[in-house]
Short mmCIF file of C-alpha atoms in Angstrom, two decimals:
data_model
loop_
_atom_site.label_atom_id
_atom_site.label_comp_id
_atom_site.label_asym_id
_atom_site.label_seq_id
_atom_site.Cartn_x
_atom_site.Cartn_y
_atom_site.Cartn_z
CA MET T 221 -58.08 96.02 -57.47
CA LYS T 222 -55.93 97.40 -54.49
CA ASN T 223 -53.27 95.17 -52.62
CA PHE T 224 -55.14 94.09 -49.28
CA THR T 225 -52.67 93.96 -47.14
CA ILE T 226 -53.68 93.57 -43.64
CA TYR T 227 -51.73 94.86 -40.62
CA LEU T 228 -53.58 93.38 -37.04
CA VAL T 229 -51.41 93.86 -34.06
CA VAL T 230 -51.96 92.40 -30.15
CA LEU T 231 -50.92 93.36 -27.33
CA ILE T 232 -50.85 91.15 -24.51
CA PHE T 233 -50.43 92.36 -21.08
CA LEU T 234 -49.71 89.91 -18.61
CA PHE T 235 -51.03 89.44 -15.47
CA VAL T 236 -50.11 86.68 -13.04
CA SER T 237 -54.67 87.04 -11.48
CA LYS T 238 -55.40 87.00 -15.15
CA VAL T 239 -53.96 83.87 -16.94
CA PHE T 240 -57.27 81.82 -17.44
CA GLY T 241 -58.89 85.16 -19.66
CA GLN T 242 -54.91 86.20 -21.11
CA GLU T 243 -54.89 82.30 -22.52
CA THR T 244 -58.69 82.28 -23.82
CA PHE T 245 -57.66 85.78 -25.49
CA GLU T 246 -54.49 84.69 -27.04
CA SER T 247 -57.05 81.35 -28.04
CA LYS T 248 -59.39 83.66 -29.69
CA ALA T 249 -56.71 85.61 -31.26
CA LYS T 250 -54.84 82.70 -32.98
CA LYS T 251 -57.88 81.04 -33.75
CA ILE T 252 -59.10 83.60 -36.27
CA ALA T 253 -55.42 84.21 -37.63
CA ASN T 254 -55.52 80.24 -38.74
CA GLN T 255 -59.06 81.08 -40.19
CA ILE T 256 -57.36 83.99 -42.86
CA GLU T 257 -54.33 81.69 -43.57
CA LYS T 258 -57.40 78.84 -44.35
CA VAL T 259 -58.68 81.09 -46.71
CA THR T 260 -55.92 82.52 -48.54
CA LYS T 261 -54.80 79.01 -48.60
CA GLU T 262 -58.04 77.05 -50.21
CA GLU T 263 -58.57 79.66 -52.64
CA LYS T 264 -54.76 79.81 -53.66
CA GLU T 265 -55.17 76.06 -54.31
CA LYS T 266 -58.62 76.57 -56.56
CA LEU T 267 -56.95 79.18 -58.51
CA LYS T 268 -53.66 76.87 -58.97
CA GLU T 269 -56.52 74.52 -60.49
CA GLU T 270 -58.47 77.25 -62.36
CA VAL T 271 -55.20 78.53 -64.06
CA GLU T 272 -53.93 74.91 -64.85
CA ALA T 273 -57.13 74.13 -66.59
CA VAL T 274 -56.58 77.51 -68.65
CA ASN T 275 -52.59 76.22 -69.69
CA VAL T 276 -54.64 72.75 -70.68
CA GLN T 277 -56.69 74.89 -72.85
CA LEU T 278 -53.86 76.63 -74.26
CA SER T 279 -51.59 73.28 -75.07
CA GLU T 280 -54.53 72.02 -76.94
CA GLY T 281 -54.54 74.99 -79.21
CA LYS T 282 -58.15 76.07 -77.99
CA ILE T 283 -57.52 79.48 -76.42
CA THR T 284 -53.88 82.02 -78.02
CA GLN T 285 -51.92 82.75 -75.20
CA GLU T 286 -52.93 86.30 -75.50
CA GLN T 287 -56.63 85.22 -74.58
CA ALA T 288 -54.98 82.83 -71.57
CA ASP T 289 -52.87 85.55 -69.85
CA LYS T 290 -56.15 87.68 -69.93
CA ARG T 291 -58.56 84.54 -68.57
CA LYS T 292 -55.96 84.23 -65.52
CA LYS T 293 -55.83 87.40 -64.51
CA GLU T 294 -59.21 87.82 -64.48
CA LEU T 295 -59.72 84.58 -62.32
CA ALA T 296 -56.78 86.11 -60.21
CA GLU T 297 -59.32 88.90 -59.53
CA ALA T 298 -62.18 86.77 -58.75
CA ARG T 299 -60.47 84.82 -55.90
CA ALA T 300 -59.03 87.81 -54.85
CA VAL T 301 -62.86 89.01 -54.24
CA ILE T 302 -63.60 86.46 -52.57
CA ILE T 303 -61.20 86.10 -49.93
CA GLU T 304 -61.35 90.45 -49.36
CA GLU T 305 -64.48 89.04 -48.50
CA LYS T 306 -63.52 86.24 -46.18
CA VAL T 307 -61.02 88.38 -44.63
CA THR T 308 -63.06 91.14 -43.88
CA LEU T 309 -65.31 89.55 -41.74
CA ALA T 310 -62.63 87.74 -39.46
CA GLN T 311 -61.23 91.07 -39.86
CA ASN T 312 -64.26 92.61 -37.67
CA GLU T 313 -64.21 89.34 -35.53
CA LEU T 314 -60.44 90.05 -34.47
CA ASN T 315 -61.05 94.04 -34.54
CA ASP T 316 -64.24 93.06 -32.06
CA LEU T 317 -62.19 90.99 -29.84
CA VAL T 318 -59.52 93.69 -29.36
CA GLN T 319 -61.48 95.95 -28.61
CA GLN T 320 -63.11 94.03 -25.97
CA LYS T 321 -59.47 93.88 -24.40
CA VAL T 322 -58.18 97.12 -24.86
CA ASP T 323 -60.86 99.34 -23.94
CA GLY T 324 -58.63 101.64 -22.24
CA LYS T 325 -58.75 99.30 -19.32
CA LEU T 326 -55.43 98.12 -19.11
CA LYS T 327 -52.28 99.48 -18.65
CA GLU T 328 -49.56 99.04 -21.25
CA GLN T 329 -47.59 96.71 -20.74
CA ASP T 330 -43.22 95.91 -21.87
CA SER T 331 -42.62 95.56 -25.11
CA THR T 332 -41.17 91.95 -24.57
CA LYS T 333 -44.76 90.80 -23.57
CA LYS T 334 -46.24 91.92 -26.20
CA GLY T 335 -48.27 89.45 -28.07
CA LYS T 336 -48.32 90.61 -32.36
CA ILE T 337 -49.93 88.96 -35.55
CA VAL T 338 -49.11 90.27 -38.99
CA ILE T 339 -51.06 89.43 -41.08
CA TYR T 340 -50.19 90.05 -44.97
CA TRP T 341 -52.08 89.06 -48.40
CA ASN T 342 -50.66 90.19 -51.63
CA LYS T 343 -53.02 88.79 -55.00
CA ASN T 344 -50.39 89.73 -57.01
CA ASP T 345 -48.38 86.93 -55.53
CA TRP T 346 -50.15 84.91 -57.32
CA ASN T 347 -50.31 86.13 -60.67
CA ASN T 348 -47.12 84.22 -63.09
CA LYS T 349 -43.17 85.26 -62.36
CA LYS T 350 -44.04 88.66 -65.29
CA THR T 351 -46.15 89.94 -62.64
CA LYS T 352 -44.52 89.75 -59.86
CA ASP T 353 -43.00 93.15 -59.19
CA SER T 354 -46.23 95.02 -60.51
CA ILE T 355 -48.11 96.64 -58.01
CA ARG T 356 -51.27 96.38 -60.30
CA GLY T 357 -52.22 96.59 -63.27
CA GLU T 358 -50.04 95.85 -66.51
CA LYS T 359 -47.23 92.91 -66.22
CA ARG T 360 -44.04 92.73 -67.29
CA THR T 361 -44.54 91.99 -70.44
CA THR T 362 -47.70 92.79 -72.30
CA SER T 363 -49.19 92.17 -75.72
CA GLN T 364 -50.06 94.11 -78.56
CA PHE T 365 -52.45 93.81 -82.11
CA VAL T 366 -50.96 96.35 -84.76
CA PHE T 367 -51.96 97.61 -87.49
CA ALA T 368 -50.87 100.07 -90.08
CA ALA T 369 -51.13 101.68 -93.59
CA GLY T 370 -50.51 104.03 -95.77
CA LEU T 371 -48.06 105.15 -98.29
CA ASN T 372 -45.95 103.09 -100.29
CA SER T 373 -42.34 104.09 -103.02
CA ALA T 374 -39.72 103.59 -104.25
CA MET T 375 -35.83 104.71 -103.88
CA VAL T 376 -32.97 104.81 -106.36
CA ASP T 377 -29.99 106.28 -104.85
CA GLY T 378 -31.66 108.08 -102.19
CA LYS T 379 -34.19 109.89 -104.89
CA LEU T 380 -37.96 108.63 -104.51
CA GLN T 381 -39.72 107.72 -107.34
CA ASP T 382 -42.52 109.24 -107.76
CA SER T 383 -42.58 110.00 -111.50
CA ASN T 384 -42.04 105.73 -111.87
CA TYR T 385 -44.20 104.86 -108.77
CA ASP T 386 -47.84 106.83 -108.09
CA PHE T 387 -47.01 107.91 -104.74
CA ILE T 388 -50.64 108.71 -103.15
CA GLY T 389 -52.34 105.55 -104.88
CA SER T 390 -49.16 103.25 -103.86
CA HIS T 391 -50.51 101.80 -100.21
CA PHE T 392 -48.64 99.45 -98.08
CA TYR T 393 -50.85 97.74 -95.05
CA GLU T 394 -49.47 95.73 -91.78
CA TRP T 395 -50.91 93.86 -89.22
CA GLY T 396 -49.53 91.54 -86.86
CA LEU T 397 -48.91 90.35 -82.69
CA THR T 398 -46.22 91.85 -80.92
CA PHE T 399 -44.99 91.47 -76.79
CA ASN T 400 -43.53 94.81 -75.48
CA SER T 401 -41.47 93.49 -72.88
CA ARG T 402 -40.19 96.18 -69.63
CA ILE T 403 -36.55 95.57 -69.67
CA LEU T 404 -35.30 97.50 -66.58
CA LYS T 405 -37.10 95.93 -63.51
CA ASP T 406 -37.88 99.30 -62.10
CA ASN T 407 -37.72 101.64 -64.28
CA ASN T 408 -40.24 102.14 -67.06
CA LEU T 409 -38.27 103.91 -69.76
CA LEU T 410 -36.87 101.03 -71.70
CA HIS T 411 -38.63 98.10 -73.58
CA ALA T 412 -38.04 95.91 -75.81
CA LYS T 413 -41.18 95.09 -78.49
CA TYR T 414 -40.72 92.23 -81.18
CA GLY T 415 -43.26 90.03 -82.29
CA LEU T 416 -44.66 88.94 -86.02
CA SER T 417 -46.41 90.76 -88.92
CA LEU T 418 -47.50 90.41 -92.68
CA MET T 419 -46.43 93.51 -94.98
CA TYR T 420 -48.58 94.27 -98.61
CA ASN T 421 -46.20 96.56 -100.09
CA ASN T 422 -48.26 97.84 -103.31
CA LEU T 423 -46.66 99.95 -105.87
CA ARG T 424 -49.10 101.91 -108.88
CA PRO T 425 -46.98 102.20 -111.82
CA THR T 426 -47.42 105.22 -113.77
CA ASP T 427 -48.42 106.21 -117.72
CA ASN T 428 -49.70 102.64 -118.28
CA ARG T 429 -46.92 100.16 -117.31
CA SER T 430 -46.54 97.37 -115.77
CA PHE T 431 -43.84 94.76 -115.03
CA VAL T 432 -42.58 91.92 -117.40
CA VAL T 433 -40.42 89.27 -116.76
CA ASN T 434 -36.75 89.18 -119.58
CA GLY T 435 -35.02 86.79 -117.95
CA ASP T 436 -33.07 88.06 -114.67
CA GLN T 437 -34.68 91.23 -114.60
CA THR T 438 -37.68 92.76 -114.04
CA ASN T 439 -38.65 96.42 -116.16
CA LEU T 440 -41.91 98.64 -116.33
CA VAL T 441 -42.80 98.41 -119.42
CA THR T 442 -45.58 100.58 -121.20
CA ASN T 443 -48.71 98.54 -121.27
CA PRO T 444 -50.24 97.77 -125.11
CA ILE T 445 -53.67 97.24 -123.62
CA ASN T 446 -55.41 100.82 -121.97
CA LEU T 447 -54.74 99.71 -118.04
CA LYS T 448 -57.80 101.43 -115.74
CA GLU T 449 -55.41 100.09 -112.99
CA SER T 450 -51.93 98.54 -112.63
CA ARG T 451 -50.86 97.03 -109.34
CA PHE T 452 -47.61 95.12 -108.18
CA ARG T 453 -48.31 93.37 -104.42
CA ASN T 454 -45.73 91.84 -102.45
CA VAL T 455 -46.34 90.14 -98.86
CA TYR T 456 -44.03 89.14 -96.47
CA LEU T 457 -44.11 87.51 -93.06
CA VAL T 458 -41.37 89.60 -90.85
CA ALA T 459 -40.56 89.59 -87.99
CA PRO T 460 -40.06 93.09 -86.38
CA VAL T 461 -37.84 93.98 -83.57
CA HIS T 462 -37.46 97.97 -82.00
CA LEU T 463 -36.01 99.49 -78.76
CA GLU T 464 -39.48 101.59 -77.40
CA PHE T 465 -39.00 104.91 -75.33
CA ASP T 466 -42.19 104.61 -73.19
CA PHE T 467 -42.77 108.15 -71.66
CA SER T 468 -46.18 106.99 -69.60
CA LYS T 469 -46.59 108.54 -66.67
CA ASP T 470 -46.28 105.93 -63.54
CA GLY T 471 -49.88 105.58 -62.30
CA HIS T 472 -49.98 105.30 -57.76
CA SER T 473 -51.92 103.13 -55.46
CA ASN T 474 -51.43 103.09 -51.19
CA GLY T 475 -48.14 105.01 -51.59
CA LYS T 476 -46.50 102.50 -54.22
CA THR T 477 -45.92 102.86 -57.51
CA TYR T 478 -47.34 100.84 -60.48
CA TYR T 479 -45.48 101.27 -64.37
CA ARG T 480 -47.85 101.65 -67.46
CA THR T 481 -47.73 101.44 -70.96
CA HIS T 482 -48.85 103.76 -73.56
CA LYS T 483 -50.54 105.90 -71.94
CA GLY T 484 -47.96 108.48 -73.12
CA PHE T 485 -45.26 109.66 -76.12
CA ARG T 486 -43.50 106.41 -76.75
CA ALA T 487 -40.57 106.34 -80.04
CA GLY T 488 -39.67 103.09 -81.60
CA PHE T 489 -36.15 101.96 -83.25
CA GLY T 490 -35.35 99.17 -84.79
CA GLY T 491 -35.82 96.89 -87.81
CA TYR T 492 -37.24 94.08 -89.17
CA ALA T 493 -36.25 90.63 -91.18
CA GLY T 494 -38.29 87.97 -93.35
CA ILE T 495 -39.89 86.06 -96.03
CA ASN T 496 -41.12 87.00 -99.27
CA VAL T 497 -44.58 85.30 -99.21
CA LYS T 498 -46.36 86.14 -102.69
CA SER T 499 -45.66 88.08 -105.35
CA LYS T 500 -48.88 89.46 -107.76
CA GLN T 501 -49.45 91.82 -110.35
CA ILE T 502 -53.27 92.75 -110.85
CA LEU T 503 -53.63 94.73 -114.21
CA LYS T 504 -57.86 95.71 -114.78
CA PHE T 505 -58.88 96.96 -118.50
CA GLU T 506 -61.54 97.02 -120.91
CA ASP T 507 -61.58 93.94 -123.33
CA ASN T 508 -64.28 93.87 -125.72
CA ASP T 509 -66.34 96.16 -123.58
CA TYR T 510 -65.81 93.31 -120.88
CA LYS T 511 -64.32 94.39 -117.75
CA THR T 512 -61.30 93.01 -117.05
CA THR T 513 -58.79 92.23 -114.48
CA GLN T 514 -56.22 89.62 -114.88
CA LYS T 515 -53.91 88.49 -111.46
CA THR T 516 -50.73 86.89 -112.05
CA LYS T 517 -48.65 85.33 -109.55
CA GLY T 518 -44.73 84.33 -109.89
CA ASP T 519 -41.67 85.80 -108.52
CA TYR T 520 -41.09 88.15 -110.88
CA ASN T 521 -36.99 88.45 -109.99
CA VAL T 522 -38.02 89.68 -106.41
CA ASN T 523 -35.51 88.90 -103.73
CA ASN T 524 -37.29 86.09 -101.07
CA PHE T 525 -35.60 87.37 -98.21
CA ILE T 526 -36.33 91.09 -97.09
CA TYR T 527 -34.35 93.18 -94.75
CA GLY T 528 -34.88 97.17 -93.29
CA LEU T 529 -35.10 99.62 -90.61
CA SER T 530 -38.34 100.74 -89.27
CA SER T 531 -38.97 104.11 -86.71
CA TYR T 532 -42.43 105.06 -84.85
CA VAL T 533 -42.78 108.41 -82.99
CA GLY T 534 -46.74 108.99 -81.64
CA TYR T 535 -48.44 109.19 -78.85
CA LYS T 536 -50.30 106.85 -77.10
CA GLU T 537 -51.93 103.69 -79.06
CA ILE T 538 -51.53 106.32 -82.36
CA SER T 539 -47.97 106.45 -84.19
CA LEU T 540 -46.32 107.75 -87.38
CA TYR T 541 -44.78 104.97 -88.87
CA LEU T 542 -41.43 105.16 -91.28
CA LYS T 543 -39.81 102.10 -92.40
CA TYR T 544 -37.52 101.36 -95.66
CA ASP T 545 -35.44 98.40 -97.15
CA LEU T 546 -32.41 97.88 -96.75
CA ASN T 547 -32.11 95.07 -99.64
CA PRO T 548 -33.32 95.48 -103.15
CA LEU T 549 -36.44 95.03 -104.32
CA PHE T 550 -35.50 93.11 -107.24
CA LYS T 551 -32.61 90.64 -107.11
CA ASN T 552 -30.71 91.63 -110.43
CA ASN T 553 -31.94 94.56 -111.59
CA ALA T 554 -29.43 97.50 -113.01
CA VAL T 555 -30.77 99.92 -110.94
CA ASP T 556 -31.11 99.00 -107.10
CA GLU T 557 -34.92 100.17 -106.23
CA ASN T 558 -35.99 99.89 -102.31
CA ASN T 559 -38.94 99.84 -101.03
CA VAL T 560 -40.62 102.71 -98.99
CA SER T 561 -43.75 103.18 -96.42
CA LEU T 562 -44.47 106.42 -94.42
CA GLY T 563 -48.21 105.87 -92.00
CA ILE T 564 -49.72 105.54 -89.71
CA ARG T 565 -49.37 102.89 -86.36
CA PHE T 566 -51.62 101.76 -84.37
CA ASP T 567 -50.85 99.74 -81.10
CA PHE T 568 -53.66 98.02 -79.44
CA ASN T 569 -52.62 97.06 -75.99
#
């Protein structure tokens, strides 16, 4: 909904012989102005009560922050429609009054003797502090659901370990929630992007091998059983942080500019840090003509913490996504292997 701004200027001409008529005109114009002010005040109070009810639901955990923000926006827009309808009726009444007064029968008077009524209303004043600098549309801070998937492997001294792991068969998955805050008030280029994600990194060893723990070492060993599948999975809870460059074009409405995100080319550079939630090895094989799946959970000497670098480049909600662990997968192995992932990322605004 566009900002609804009304500027009404009423010229009051003072004639000694028409003082009574002048007073009647002023009183009617003032009555209409008071009516408009009353409508906006009442609807603002109602909106305040509705927003407070949403805050109560949020504090009680009945709805999420994203649901609360969406509901507040819907309530503000609904009240805006009500006010626009009521104010339009009052505006028409005032227009009729002005037309009766200045129907080409009055001469222009000294500007010092003019009466002036200015009425202004902006529905964005009712939104939370984050939305005060927007004309309409997006808030300064928005939220996105993130999903990413792609290929996963490990690197040693900058070399991809494609002989140890099936690069095409090893996958990673990530999903989470991020917040995107415009850094500069009057410029849409730079954004701080931060949130919380679950990362699933899978490695599929080659040549019928699986991981075996030997003291503080975790080694790839040829399995005596013919494996149909060998997969090593690590799950992490991480907090990613990126500096995002958003080249979305600004929107325009009524001669004013408002900012949009995820409407053009984007690029983000940053990193992540978190903890290992679970490590598990999955082996599938046939035992006496029975198909068997063996799942073994343990620490496998995997580092409890994870941190790394990540970046993405894309258009609108889709990006090419690259992430690299700076710390090795295993704590004390003789050879440090660092996880690396390449895939597609979706940021649903």
